[in-house]
Short mmCIF file of C-alpha atoms (C1' of nucleotides) in Angstrom, two decimals:
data_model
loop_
_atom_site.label_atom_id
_atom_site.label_comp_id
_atom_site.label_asym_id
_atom_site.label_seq_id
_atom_site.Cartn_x
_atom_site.Cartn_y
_atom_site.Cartn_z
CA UNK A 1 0.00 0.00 0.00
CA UNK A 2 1.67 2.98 -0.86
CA UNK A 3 0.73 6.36 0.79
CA UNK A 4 2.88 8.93 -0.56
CA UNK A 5 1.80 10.38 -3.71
CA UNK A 6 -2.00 10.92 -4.08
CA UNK A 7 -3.92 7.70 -2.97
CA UNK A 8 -2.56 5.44 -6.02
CA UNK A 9 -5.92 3.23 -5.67
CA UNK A 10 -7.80 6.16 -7.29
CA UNK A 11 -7.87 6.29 -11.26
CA UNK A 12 -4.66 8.25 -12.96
CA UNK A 13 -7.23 10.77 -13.97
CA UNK A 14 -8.21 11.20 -10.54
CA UNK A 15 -4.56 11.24 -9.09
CA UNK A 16 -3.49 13.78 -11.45
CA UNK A 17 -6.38 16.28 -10.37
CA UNK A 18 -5.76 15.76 -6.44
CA UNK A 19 -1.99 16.58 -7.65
CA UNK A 20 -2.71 19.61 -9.05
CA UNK A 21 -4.95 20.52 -6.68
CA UNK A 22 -2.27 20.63 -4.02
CA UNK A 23 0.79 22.03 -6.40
CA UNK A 24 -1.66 24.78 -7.66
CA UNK A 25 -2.50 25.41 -4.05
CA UNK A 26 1.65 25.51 -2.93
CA UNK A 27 3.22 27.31 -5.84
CA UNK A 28 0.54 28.74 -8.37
CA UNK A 29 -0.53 27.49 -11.61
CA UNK A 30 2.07 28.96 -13.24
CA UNK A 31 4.67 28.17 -11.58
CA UNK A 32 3.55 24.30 -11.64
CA UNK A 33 4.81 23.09 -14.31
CA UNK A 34 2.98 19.86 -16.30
CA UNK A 35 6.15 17.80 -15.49
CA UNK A 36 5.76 18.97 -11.90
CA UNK A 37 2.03 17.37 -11.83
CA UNK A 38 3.49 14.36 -13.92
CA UNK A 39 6.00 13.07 -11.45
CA UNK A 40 4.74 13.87 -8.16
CA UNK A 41 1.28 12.15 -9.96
CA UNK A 42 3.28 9.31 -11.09
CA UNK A 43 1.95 9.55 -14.52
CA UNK A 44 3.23 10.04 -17.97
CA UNK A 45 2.17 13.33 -19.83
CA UNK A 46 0.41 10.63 -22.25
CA UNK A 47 -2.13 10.15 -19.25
CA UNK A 48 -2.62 13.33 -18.55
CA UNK A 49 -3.39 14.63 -22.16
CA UNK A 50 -5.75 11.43 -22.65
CA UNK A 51 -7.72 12.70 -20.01
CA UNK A 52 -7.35 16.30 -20.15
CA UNK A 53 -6.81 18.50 -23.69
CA UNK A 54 -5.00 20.78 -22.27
CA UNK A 55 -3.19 22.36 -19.04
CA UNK A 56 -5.72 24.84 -17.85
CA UNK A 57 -8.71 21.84 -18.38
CA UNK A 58 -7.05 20.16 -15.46
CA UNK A 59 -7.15 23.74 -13.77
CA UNK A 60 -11.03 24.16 -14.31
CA UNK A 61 -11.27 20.40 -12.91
CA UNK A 62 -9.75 21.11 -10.12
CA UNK A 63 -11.55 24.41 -9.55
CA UNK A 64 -14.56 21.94 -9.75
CA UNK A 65 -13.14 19.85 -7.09
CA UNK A 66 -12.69 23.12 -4.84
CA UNK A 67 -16.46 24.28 -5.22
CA UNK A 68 -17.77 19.94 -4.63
CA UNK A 69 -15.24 20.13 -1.35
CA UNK A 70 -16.43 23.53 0.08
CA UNK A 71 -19.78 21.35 2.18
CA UNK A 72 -17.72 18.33 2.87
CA UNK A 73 -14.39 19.27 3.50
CA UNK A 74 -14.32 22.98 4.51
CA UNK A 75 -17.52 23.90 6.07
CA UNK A 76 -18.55 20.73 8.23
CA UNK A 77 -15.05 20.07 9.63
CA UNK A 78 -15.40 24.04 10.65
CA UNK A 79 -18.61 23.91 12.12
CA UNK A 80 -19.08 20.75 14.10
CA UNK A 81 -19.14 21.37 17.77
CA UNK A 82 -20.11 25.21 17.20
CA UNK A 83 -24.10 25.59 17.50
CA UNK A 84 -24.39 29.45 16.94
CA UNK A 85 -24.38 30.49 13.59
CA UNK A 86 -22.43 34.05 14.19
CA UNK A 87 -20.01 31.77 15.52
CA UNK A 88 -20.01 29.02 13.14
CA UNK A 89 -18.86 31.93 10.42
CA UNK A 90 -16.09 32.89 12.70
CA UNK A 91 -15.43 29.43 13.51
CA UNK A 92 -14.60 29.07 9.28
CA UNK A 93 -12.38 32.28 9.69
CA UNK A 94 -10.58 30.07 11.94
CA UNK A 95 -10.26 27.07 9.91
CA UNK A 96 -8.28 29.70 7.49
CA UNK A 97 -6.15 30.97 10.24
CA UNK A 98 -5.08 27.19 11.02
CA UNK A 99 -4.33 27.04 8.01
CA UNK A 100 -2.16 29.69 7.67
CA UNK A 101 -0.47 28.93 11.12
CA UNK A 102 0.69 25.71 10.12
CA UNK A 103 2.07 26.54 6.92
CA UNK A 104 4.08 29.46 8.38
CA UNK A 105 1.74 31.75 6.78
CA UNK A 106 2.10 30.15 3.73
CA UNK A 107 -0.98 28.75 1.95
CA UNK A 108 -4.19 30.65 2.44
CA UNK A 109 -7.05 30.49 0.18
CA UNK A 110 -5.96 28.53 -3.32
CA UNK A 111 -9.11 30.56 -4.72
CA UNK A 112 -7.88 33.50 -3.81
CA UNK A 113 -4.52 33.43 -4.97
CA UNK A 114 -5.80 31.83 -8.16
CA UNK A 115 -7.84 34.58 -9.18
CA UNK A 116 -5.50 37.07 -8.69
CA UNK A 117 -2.93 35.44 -9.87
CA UNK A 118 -4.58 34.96 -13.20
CA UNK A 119 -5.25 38.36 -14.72
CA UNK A 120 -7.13 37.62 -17.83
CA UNK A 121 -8.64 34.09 -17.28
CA UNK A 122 -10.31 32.40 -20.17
CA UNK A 123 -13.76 32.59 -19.31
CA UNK A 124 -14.77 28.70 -17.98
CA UNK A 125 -11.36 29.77 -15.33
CA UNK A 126 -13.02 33.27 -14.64
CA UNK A 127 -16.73 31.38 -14.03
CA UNK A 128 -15.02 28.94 -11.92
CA UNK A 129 -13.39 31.25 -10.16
CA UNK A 130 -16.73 33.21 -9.32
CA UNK A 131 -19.02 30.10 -8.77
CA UNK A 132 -16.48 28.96 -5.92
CA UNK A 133 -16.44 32.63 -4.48
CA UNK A 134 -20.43 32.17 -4.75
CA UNK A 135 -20.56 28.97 -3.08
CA UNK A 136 -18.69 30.62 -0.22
CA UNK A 137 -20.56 33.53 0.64
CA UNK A 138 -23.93 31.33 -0.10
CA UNK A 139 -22.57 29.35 2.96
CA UNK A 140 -21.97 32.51 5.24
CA UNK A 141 -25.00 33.71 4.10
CA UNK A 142 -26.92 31.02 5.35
CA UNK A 143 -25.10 31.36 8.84
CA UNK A 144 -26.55 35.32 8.70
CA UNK A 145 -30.06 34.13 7.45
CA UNK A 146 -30.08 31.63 10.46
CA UNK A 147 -29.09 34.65 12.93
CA UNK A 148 -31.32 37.24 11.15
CA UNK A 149 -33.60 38.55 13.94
CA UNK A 150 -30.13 39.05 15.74
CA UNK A 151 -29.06 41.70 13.30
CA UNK A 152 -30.50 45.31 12.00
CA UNK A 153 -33.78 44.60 10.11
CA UNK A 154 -32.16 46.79 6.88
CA UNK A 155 -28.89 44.64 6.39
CA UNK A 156 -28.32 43.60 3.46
CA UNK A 157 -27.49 39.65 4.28
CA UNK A 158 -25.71 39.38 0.89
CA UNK A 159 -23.35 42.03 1.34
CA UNK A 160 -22.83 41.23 4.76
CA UNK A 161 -21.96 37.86 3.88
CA UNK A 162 -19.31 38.92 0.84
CA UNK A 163 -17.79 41.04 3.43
CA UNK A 164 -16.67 38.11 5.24
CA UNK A 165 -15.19 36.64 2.45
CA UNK A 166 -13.56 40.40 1.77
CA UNK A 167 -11.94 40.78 5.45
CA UNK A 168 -10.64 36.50 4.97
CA UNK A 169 -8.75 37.12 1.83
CA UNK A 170 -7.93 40.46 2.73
CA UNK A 171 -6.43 38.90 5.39
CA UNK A 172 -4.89 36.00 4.26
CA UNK A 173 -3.06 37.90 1.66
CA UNK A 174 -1.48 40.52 4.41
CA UNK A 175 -0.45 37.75 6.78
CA UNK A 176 1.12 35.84 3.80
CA UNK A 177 3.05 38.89 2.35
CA UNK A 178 4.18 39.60 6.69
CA UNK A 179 4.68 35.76 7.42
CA UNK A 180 2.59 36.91 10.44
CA UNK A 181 -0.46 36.23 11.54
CA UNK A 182 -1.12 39.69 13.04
CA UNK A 183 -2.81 40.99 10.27
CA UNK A 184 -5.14 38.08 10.00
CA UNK A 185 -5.90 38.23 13.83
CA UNK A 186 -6.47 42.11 13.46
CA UNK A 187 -8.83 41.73 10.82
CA UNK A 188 -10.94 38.60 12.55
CA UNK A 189 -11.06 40.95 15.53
CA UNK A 190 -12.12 44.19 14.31
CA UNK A 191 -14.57 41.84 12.61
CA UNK A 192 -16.21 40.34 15.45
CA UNK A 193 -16.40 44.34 16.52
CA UNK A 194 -18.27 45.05 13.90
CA UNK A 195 -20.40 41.61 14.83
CA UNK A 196 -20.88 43.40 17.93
CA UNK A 197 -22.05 46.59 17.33
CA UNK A 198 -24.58 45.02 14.48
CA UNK A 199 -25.66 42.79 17.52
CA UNK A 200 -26.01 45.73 20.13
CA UNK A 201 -29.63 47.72 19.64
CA UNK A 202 -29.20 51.17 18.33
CA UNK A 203 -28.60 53.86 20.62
CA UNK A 204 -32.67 54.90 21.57
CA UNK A 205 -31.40 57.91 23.31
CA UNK A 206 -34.55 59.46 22.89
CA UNK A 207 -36.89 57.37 21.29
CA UNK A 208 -38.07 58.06 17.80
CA UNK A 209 -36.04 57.60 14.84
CA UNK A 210 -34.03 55.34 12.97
CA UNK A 211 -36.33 52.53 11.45
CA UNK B 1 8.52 63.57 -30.20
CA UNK B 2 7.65 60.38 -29.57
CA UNK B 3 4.77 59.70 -26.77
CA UNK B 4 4.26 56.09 -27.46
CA UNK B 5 6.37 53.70 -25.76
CA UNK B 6 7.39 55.09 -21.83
CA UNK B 7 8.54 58.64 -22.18
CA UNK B 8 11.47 58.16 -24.27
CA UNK B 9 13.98 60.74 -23.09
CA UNK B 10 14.33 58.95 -19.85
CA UNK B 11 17.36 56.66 -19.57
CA UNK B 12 17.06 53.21 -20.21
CA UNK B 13 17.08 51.84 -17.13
CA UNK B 14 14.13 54.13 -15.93
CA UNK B 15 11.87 53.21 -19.57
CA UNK B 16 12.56 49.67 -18.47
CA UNK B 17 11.32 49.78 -15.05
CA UNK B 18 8.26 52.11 -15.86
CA UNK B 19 7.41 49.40 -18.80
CA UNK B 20 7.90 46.36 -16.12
CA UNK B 21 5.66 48.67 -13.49
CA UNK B 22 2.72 48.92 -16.24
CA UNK B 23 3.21 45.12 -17.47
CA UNK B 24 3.64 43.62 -14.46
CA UNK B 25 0.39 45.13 -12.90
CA UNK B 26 -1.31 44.12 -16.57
CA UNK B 27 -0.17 40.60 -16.66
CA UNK B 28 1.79 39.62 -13.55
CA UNK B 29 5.30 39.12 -13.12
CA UNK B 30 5.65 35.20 -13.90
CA UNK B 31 3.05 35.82 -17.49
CA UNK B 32 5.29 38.88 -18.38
CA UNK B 33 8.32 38.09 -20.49
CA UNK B 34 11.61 39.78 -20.17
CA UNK B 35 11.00 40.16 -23.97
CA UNK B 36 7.56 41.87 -23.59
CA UNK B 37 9.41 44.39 -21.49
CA UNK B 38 11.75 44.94 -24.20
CA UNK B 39 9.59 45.21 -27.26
CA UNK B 40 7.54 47.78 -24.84
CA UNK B 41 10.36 49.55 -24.27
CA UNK B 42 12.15 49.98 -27.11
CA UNK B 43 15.54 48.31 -25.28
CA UNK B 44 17.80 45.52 -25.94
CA UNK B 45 18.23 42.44 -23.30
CA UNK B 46 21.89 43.59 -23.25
CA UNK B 47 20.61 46.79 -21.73
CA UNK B 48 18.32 45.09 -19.35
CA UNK B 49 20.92 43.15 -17.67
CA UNK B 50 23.50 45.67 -17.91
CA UNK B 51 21.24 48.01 -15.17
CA UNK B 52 19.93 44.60 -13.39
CA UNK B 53 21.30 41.70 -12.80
CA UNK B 54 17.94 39.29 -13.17
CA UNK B 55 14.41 40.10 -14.16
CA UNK B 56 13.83 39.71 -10.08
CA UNK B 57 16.23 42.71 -9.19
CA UNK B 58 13.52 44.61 -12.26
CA UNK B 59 11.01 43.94 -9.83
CA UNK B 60 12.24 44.66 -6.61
CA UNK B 61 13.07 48.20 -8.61
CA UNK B 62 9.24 48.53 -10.07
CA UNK B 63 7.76 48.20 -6.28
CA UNK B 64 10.20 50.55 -4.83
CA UNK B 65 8.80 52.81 -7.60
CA UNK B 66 5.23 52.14 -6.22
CA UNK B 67 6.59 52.34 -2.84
CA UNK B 68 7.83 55.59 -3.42
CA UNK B 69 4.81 56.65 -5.40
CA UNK B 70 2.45 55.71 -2.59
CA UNK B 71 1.81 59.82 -1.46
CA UNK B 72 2.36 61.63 -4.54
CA UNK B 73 0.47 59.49 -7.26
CA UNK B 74 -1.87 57.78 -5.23
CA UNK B 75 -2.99 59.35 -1.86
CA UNK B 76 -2.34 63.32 -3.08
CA UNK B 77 -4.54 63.11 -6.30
CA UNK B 78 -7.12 61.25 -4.17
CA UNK B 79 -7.42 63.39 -1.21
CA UNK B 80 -7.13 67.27 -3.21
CA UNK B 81 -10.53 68.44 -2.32
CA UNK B 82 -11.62 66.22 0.71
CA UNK B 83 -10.94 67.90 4.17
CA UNK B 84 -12.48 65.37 6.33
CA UNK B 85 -9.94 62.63 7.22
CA UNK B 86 -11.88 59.46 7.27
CA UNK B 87 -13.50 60.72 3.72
CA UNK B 88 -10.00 61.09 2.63
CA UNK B 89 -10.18 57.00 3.82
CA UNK B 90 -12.96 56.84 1.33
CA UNK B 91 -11.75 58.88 -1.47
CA UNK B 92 -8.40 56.58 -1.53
CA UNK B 93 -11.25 53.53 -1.95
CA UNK B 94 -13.06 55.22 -4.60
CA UNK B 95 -9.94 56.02 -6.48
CA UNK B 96 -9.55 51.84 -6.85
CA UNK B 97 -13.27 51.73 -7.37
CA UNK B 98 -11.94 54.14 -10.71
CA UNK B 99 -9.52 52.42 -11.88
CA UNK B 100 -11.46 48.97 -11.38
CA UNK B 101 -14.22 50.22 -13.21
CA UNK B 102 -11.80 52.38 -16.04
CA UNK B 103 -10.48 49.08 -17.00
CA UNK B 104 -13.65 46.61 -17.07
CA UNK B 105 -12.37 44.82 -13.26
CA UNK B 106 -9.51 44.20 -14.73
CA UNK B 107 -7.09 46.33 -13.03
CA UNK B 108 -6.80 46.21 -9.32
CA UNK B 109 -3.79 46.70 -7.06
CA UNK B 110 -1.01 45.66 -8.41
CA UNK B 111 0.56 44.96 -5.03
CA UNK B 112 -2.20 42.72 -3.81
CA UNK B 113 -1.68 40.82 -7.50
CA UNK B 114 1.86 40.29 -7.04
CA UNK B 115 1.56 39.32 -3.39
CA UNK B 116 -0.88 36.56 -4.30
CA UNK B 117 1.14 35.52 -7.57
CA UNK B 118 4.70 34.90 -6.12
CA UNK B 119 3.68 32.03 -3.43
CA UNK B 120 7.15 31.69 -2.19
CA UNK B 121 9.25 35.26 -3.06
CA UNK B 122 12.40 35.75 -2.32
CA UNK B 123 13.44 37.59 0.99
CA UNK B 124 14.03 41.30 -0.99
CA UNK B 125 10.94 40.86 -2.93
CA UNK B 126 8.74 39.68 0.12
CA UNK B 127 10.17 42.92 1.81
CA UNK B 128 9.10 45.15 -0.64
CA UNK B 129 5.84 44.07 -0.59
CA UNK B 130 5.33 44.22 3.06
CA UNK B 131 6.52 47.95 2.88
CA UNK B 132 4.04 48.78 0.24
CA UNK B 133 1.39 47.67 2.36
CA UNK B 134 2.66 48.81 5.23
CA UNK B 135 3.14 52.52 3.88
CA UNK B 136 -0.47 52.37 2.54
CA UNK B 137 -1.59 51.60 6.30
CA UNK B 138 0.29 54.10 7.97
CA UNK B 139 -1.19 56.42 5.60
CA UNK B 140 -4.93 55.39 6.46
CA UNK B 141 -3.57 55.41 10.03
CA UNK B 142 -2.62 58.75 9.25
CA UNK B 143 -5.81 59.51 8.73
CA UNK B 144 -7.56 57.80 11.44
CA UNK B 145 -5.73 59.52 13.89
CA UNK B 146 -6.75 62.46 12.50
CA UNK B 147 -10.19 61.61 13.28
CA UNK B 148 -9.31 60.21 16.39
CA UNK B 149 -11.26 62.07 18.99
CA UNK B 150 -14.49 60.51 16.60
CA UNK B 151 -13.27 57.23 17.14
CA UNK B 152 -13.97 55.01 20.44
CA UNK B 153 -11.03 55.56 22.71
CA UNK B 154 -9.80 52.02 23.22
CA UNK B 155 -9.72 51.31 18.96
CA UNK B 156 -6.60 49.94 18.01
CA UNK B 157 -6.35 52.74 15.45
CA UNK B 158 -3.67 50.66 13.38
CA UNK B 159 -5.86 47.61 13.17
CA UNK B 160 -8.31 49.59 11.62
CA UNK B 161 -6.43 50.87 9.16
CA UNK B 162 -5.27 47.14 8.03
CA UNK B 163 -9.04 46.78 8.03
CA UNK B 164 -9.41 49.03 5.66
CA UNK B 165 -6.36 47.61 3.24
CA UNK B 166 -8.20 44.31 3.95
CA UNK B 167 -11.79 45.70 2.58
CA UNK B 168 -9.72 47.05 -0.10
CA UNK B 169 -8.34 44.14 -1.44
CA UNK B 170 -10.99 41.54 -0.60
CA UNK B 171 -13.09 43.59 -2.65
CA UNK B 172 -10.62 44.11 -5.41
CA UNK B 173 -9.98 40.29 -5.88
CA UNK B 174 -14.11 39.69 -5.82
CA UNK B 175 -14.77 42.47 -8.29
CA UNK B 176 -12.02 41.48 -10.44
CA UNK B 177 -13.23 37.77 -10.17
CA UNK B 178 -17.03 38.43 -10.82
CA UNK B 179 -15.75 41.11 -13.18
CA UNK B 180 -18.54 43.81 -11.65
CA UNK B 181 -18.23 46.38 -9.28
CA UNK B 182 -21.03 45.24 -7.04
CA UNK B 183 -18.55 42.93 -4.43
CA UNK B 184 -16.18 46.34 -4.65
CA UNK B 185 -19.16 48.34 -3.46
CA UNK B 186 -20.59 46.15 -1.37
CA UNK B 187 -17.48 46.04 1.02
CA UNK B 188 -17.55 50.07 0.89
CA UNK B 189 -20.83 50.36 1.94
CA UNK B 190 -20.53 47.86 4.92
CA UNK B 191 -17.39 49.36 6.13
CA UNK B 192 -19.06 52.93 5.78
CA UNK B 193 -21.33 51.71 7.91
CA UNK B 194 -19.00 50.27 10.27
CA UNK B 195 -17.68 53.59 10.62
CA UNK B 196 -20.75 54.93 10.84
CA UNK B 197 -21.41 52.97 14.51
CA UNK B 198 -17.65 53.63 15.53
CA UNK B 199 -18.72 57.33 15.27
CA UNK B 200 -21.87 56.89 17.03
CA UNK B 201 -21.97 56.68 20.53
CA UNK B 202 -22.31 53.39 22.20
CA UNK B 203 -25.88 52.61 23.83
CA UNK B 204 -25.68 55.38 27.12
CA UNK B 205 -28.83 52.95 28.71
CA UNK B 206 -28.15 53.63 32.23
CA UNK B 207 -25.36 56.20 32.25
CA UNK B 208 -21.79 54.94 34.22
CA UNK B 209 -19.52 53.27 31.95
CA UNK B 210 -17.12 54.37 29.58
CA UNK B 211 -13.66 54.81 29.98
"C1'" DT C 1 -10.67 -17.05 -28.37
"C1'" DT C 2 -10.30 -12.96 -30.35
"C1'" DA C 3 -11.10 -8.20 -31.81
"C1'" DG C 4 -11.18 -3.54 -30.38
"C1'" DG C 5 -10.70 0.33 -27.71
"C1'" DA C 6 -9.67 2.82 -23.52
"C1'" DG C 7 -5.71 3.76 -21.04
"C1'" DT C 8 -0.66 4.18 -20.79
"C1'" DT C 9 4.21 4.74 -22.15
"C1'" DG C 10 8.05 7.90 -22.84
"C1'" DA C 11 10.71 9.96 -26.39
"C1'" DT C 12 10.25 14.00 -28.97
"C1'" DT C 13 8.67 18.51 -30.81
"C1'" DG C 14 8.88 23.51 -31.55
"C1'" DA C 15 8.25 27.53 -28.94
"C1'" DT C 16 9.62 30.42 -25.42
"C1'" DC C 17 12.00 31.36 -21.37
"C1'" DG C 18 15.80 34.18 -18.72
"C1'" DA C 19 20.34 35.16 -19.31
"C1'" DT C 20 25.10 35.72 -21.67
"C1'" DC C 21 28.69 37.99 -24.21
"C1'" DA C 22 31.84 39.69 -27.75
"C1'" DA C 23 31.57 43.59 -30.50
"C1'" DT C 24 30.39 48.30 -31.01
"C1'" DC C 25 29.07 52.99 -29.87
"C1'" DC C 26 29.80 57.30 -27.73
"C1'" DA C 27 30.64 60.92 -24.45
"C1'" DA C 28 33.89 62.86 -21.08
"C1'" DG C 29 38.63 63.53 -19.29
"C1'" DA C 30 43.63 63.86 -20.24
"C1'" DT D 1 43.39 64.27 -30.47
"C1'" DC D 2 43.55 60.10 -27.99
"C1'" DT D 3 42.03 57.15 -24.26
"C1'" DT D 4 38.91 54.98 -21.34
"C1'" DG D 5 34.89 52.90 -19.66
"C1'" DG D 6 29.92 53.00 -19.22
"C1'" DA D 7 26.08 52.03 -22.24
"C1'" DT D 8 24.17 49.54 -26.08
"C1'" DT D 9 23.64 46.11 -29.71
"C1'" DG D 10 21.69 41.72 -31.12
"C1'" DA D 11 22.86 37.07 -31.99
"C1'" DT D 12 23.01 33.16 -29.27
"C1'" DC D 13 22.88 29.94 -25.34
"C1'" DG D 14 20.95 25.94 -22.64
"C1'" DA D 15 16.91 25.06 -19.95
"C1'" DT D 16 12.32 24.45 -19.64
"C1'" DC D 17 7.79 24.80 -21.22
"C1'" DA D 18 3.12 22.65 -22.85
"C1'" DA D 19 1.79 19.49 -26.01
"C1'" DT D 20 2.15 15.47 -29.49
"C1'" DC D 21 2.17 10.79 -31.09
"C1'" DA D 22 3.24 6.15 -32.52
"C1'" DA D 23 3.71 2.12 -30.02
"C1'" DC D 24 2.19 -0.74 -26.47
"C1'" DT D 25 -0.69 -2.92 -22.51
"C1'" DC D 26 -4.65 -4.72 -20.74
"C1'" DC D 27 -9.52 -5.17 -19.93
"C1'" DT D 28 -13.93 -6.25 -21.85
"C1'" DA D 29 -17.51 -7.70 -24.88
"C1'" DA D 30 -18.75 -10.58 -28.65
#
DNA sequence: TTAGGAGTTGATTGATCGATCAATCCAAGA
DNA sequence: TCTTGGATTGATCGATCAATCAACTCCTAA
């Protein structure tokens, strides 16, 4: 049984994607060379051009794997054990900060870095790009939704919700660039401020106003 | 006189790093080829690696150009006309919400690009990325504390102003992604309002309180 | 048992990459 | 006027890139 190298029991298609997942994640796609894929993949470029036409195919693939994991893999591992849904979405904002902890500040979000580093995608790239971006914020969203009589009746959930994604990248790509978690940690916390104050009724000094 | 081409009576050296500046923020570093810069620039490699020794010593040049451009091509032009500090904070945003939407999403921060794109940059490189950043915050800090008697006393004014590079970015990288300005706006808006409750005293029920 | 095709092999292709260097140009100092 | 050295020229280098392809293996269906 061997363990190194992506699970060899899987099919050389399926090898080959779960490489590139994690080389596109650690040094870009351009900087991952199809050779790169090839041997860490144990496969011969044969394989991988039998199963995929080109290069940035496997790239859209794998961007497919990223938006089927975000449930299974990123969301439930976050969330199990935390009930509350405020703190279920800071609970995720964790899972990132792990993430960048044990990497030495490292990795962050492959989506991220992906789409910027990218500048003019071909389109199926761009739209995966987007619909994993979508898929994130849908989740958040649904954490706001389920905490909705907590917060201001004229928030806009949506927005809200993008804004988390906004302060984790944000974040992730300051702590990277530092190799320091500070900026990560000041974001999350100013944040959960912000959670705060949208939590705390509005001032009622007199009475009236503000609807 | 020729105006095509970077400003031609400038040495060589300078025509080359202005063409890297605009090609690298167009394409990246790692998609723009030394030869690019050269046809753009009207220069031979010879000359190139005459003034620098590698194409990574080019770019460690272009971001001490941005570094160094940071107040007089960025914050000046943004801020002529705005008294208020923290709408200075909001005029710098809206002069990336300009170029974002001058160039179809296209465009963001250059910075933020290249610190996503080079996954693991050398030492001088990784430097001069952290002091771009770190110049833009102290400039927002700037700002902040400008504003400070506004602010609650205990906010860790330089947090905040990573905040705001966070929002920045984080909505840069969405708008570019979804190639619309609505994620860029979005992440205004809630930090506006964010500011909005910093500014507004907290909920006075009883009356003690309040260091 | 055999025919056929999906899957695999690995050498090879042409293009492009960053970088080199001998030759040449040219302006300033002696 | 001659000398010197920084700046420039442009052909050229080896490495590496994504992609190709004829040959081969092996499973499956007839």
């Amino acid at each position: 049984m061997k363990t190194q190298r992506e699970n060899s029991r899987l099919t050389t298609a399926d090898r080959l994607v779960l490489t590139a997942m994690r080389l596109f994640g650690e040094k870009g796609y351009g900087s991952t060379s199809v050779a790169d894929i090839l041997r860490e993949a144990g496969a011969n470029s044969g394989s991988l051009y039998h199963a995929f036409p080109t290069k940035q195919d496997l790239l859209v693939a794998v961007l497919g794997l990223y938006r089927d994991g975000i449930e299974p893999m990123l969301l439930e591992p976050a969330w199990t054990g935390v009930d509350d849904p405020i703190e279920q979405i800071f609970a995720l904002l964790a899972s990132y900060r792990s993430r960048l902890e044990a990497t030495g500040c490292t990795y962050g979000c492959p989506i991220g870095s992906l789409a910027l580093e990218l500048h003019e995608p071909d389109p199926p790239v761009r739209e995966a790009l987007a619909v994993n971006f979508d898929g994130w914020v849908s989740a958040v969203e649904g954490r706001l939704l389920a905490a909705r009589d907590r917060l201001p009746a004229q928030t806009d959930i949506r927005a809200l919700a993008q804004f988390v994604l906004t302060v984790m990248e944000g974040g992730v790509m300051q702590s990277r660039t530092h190799r320091s978690l500070q900026a990560f940690d000041a974001g999350v916390t100013v944040l959960r401020d912000y959670f705060q104050r949208l939590q705390t009724p509005p001032p009622t000094p007199d009475s009236t106003e503000r609807s």
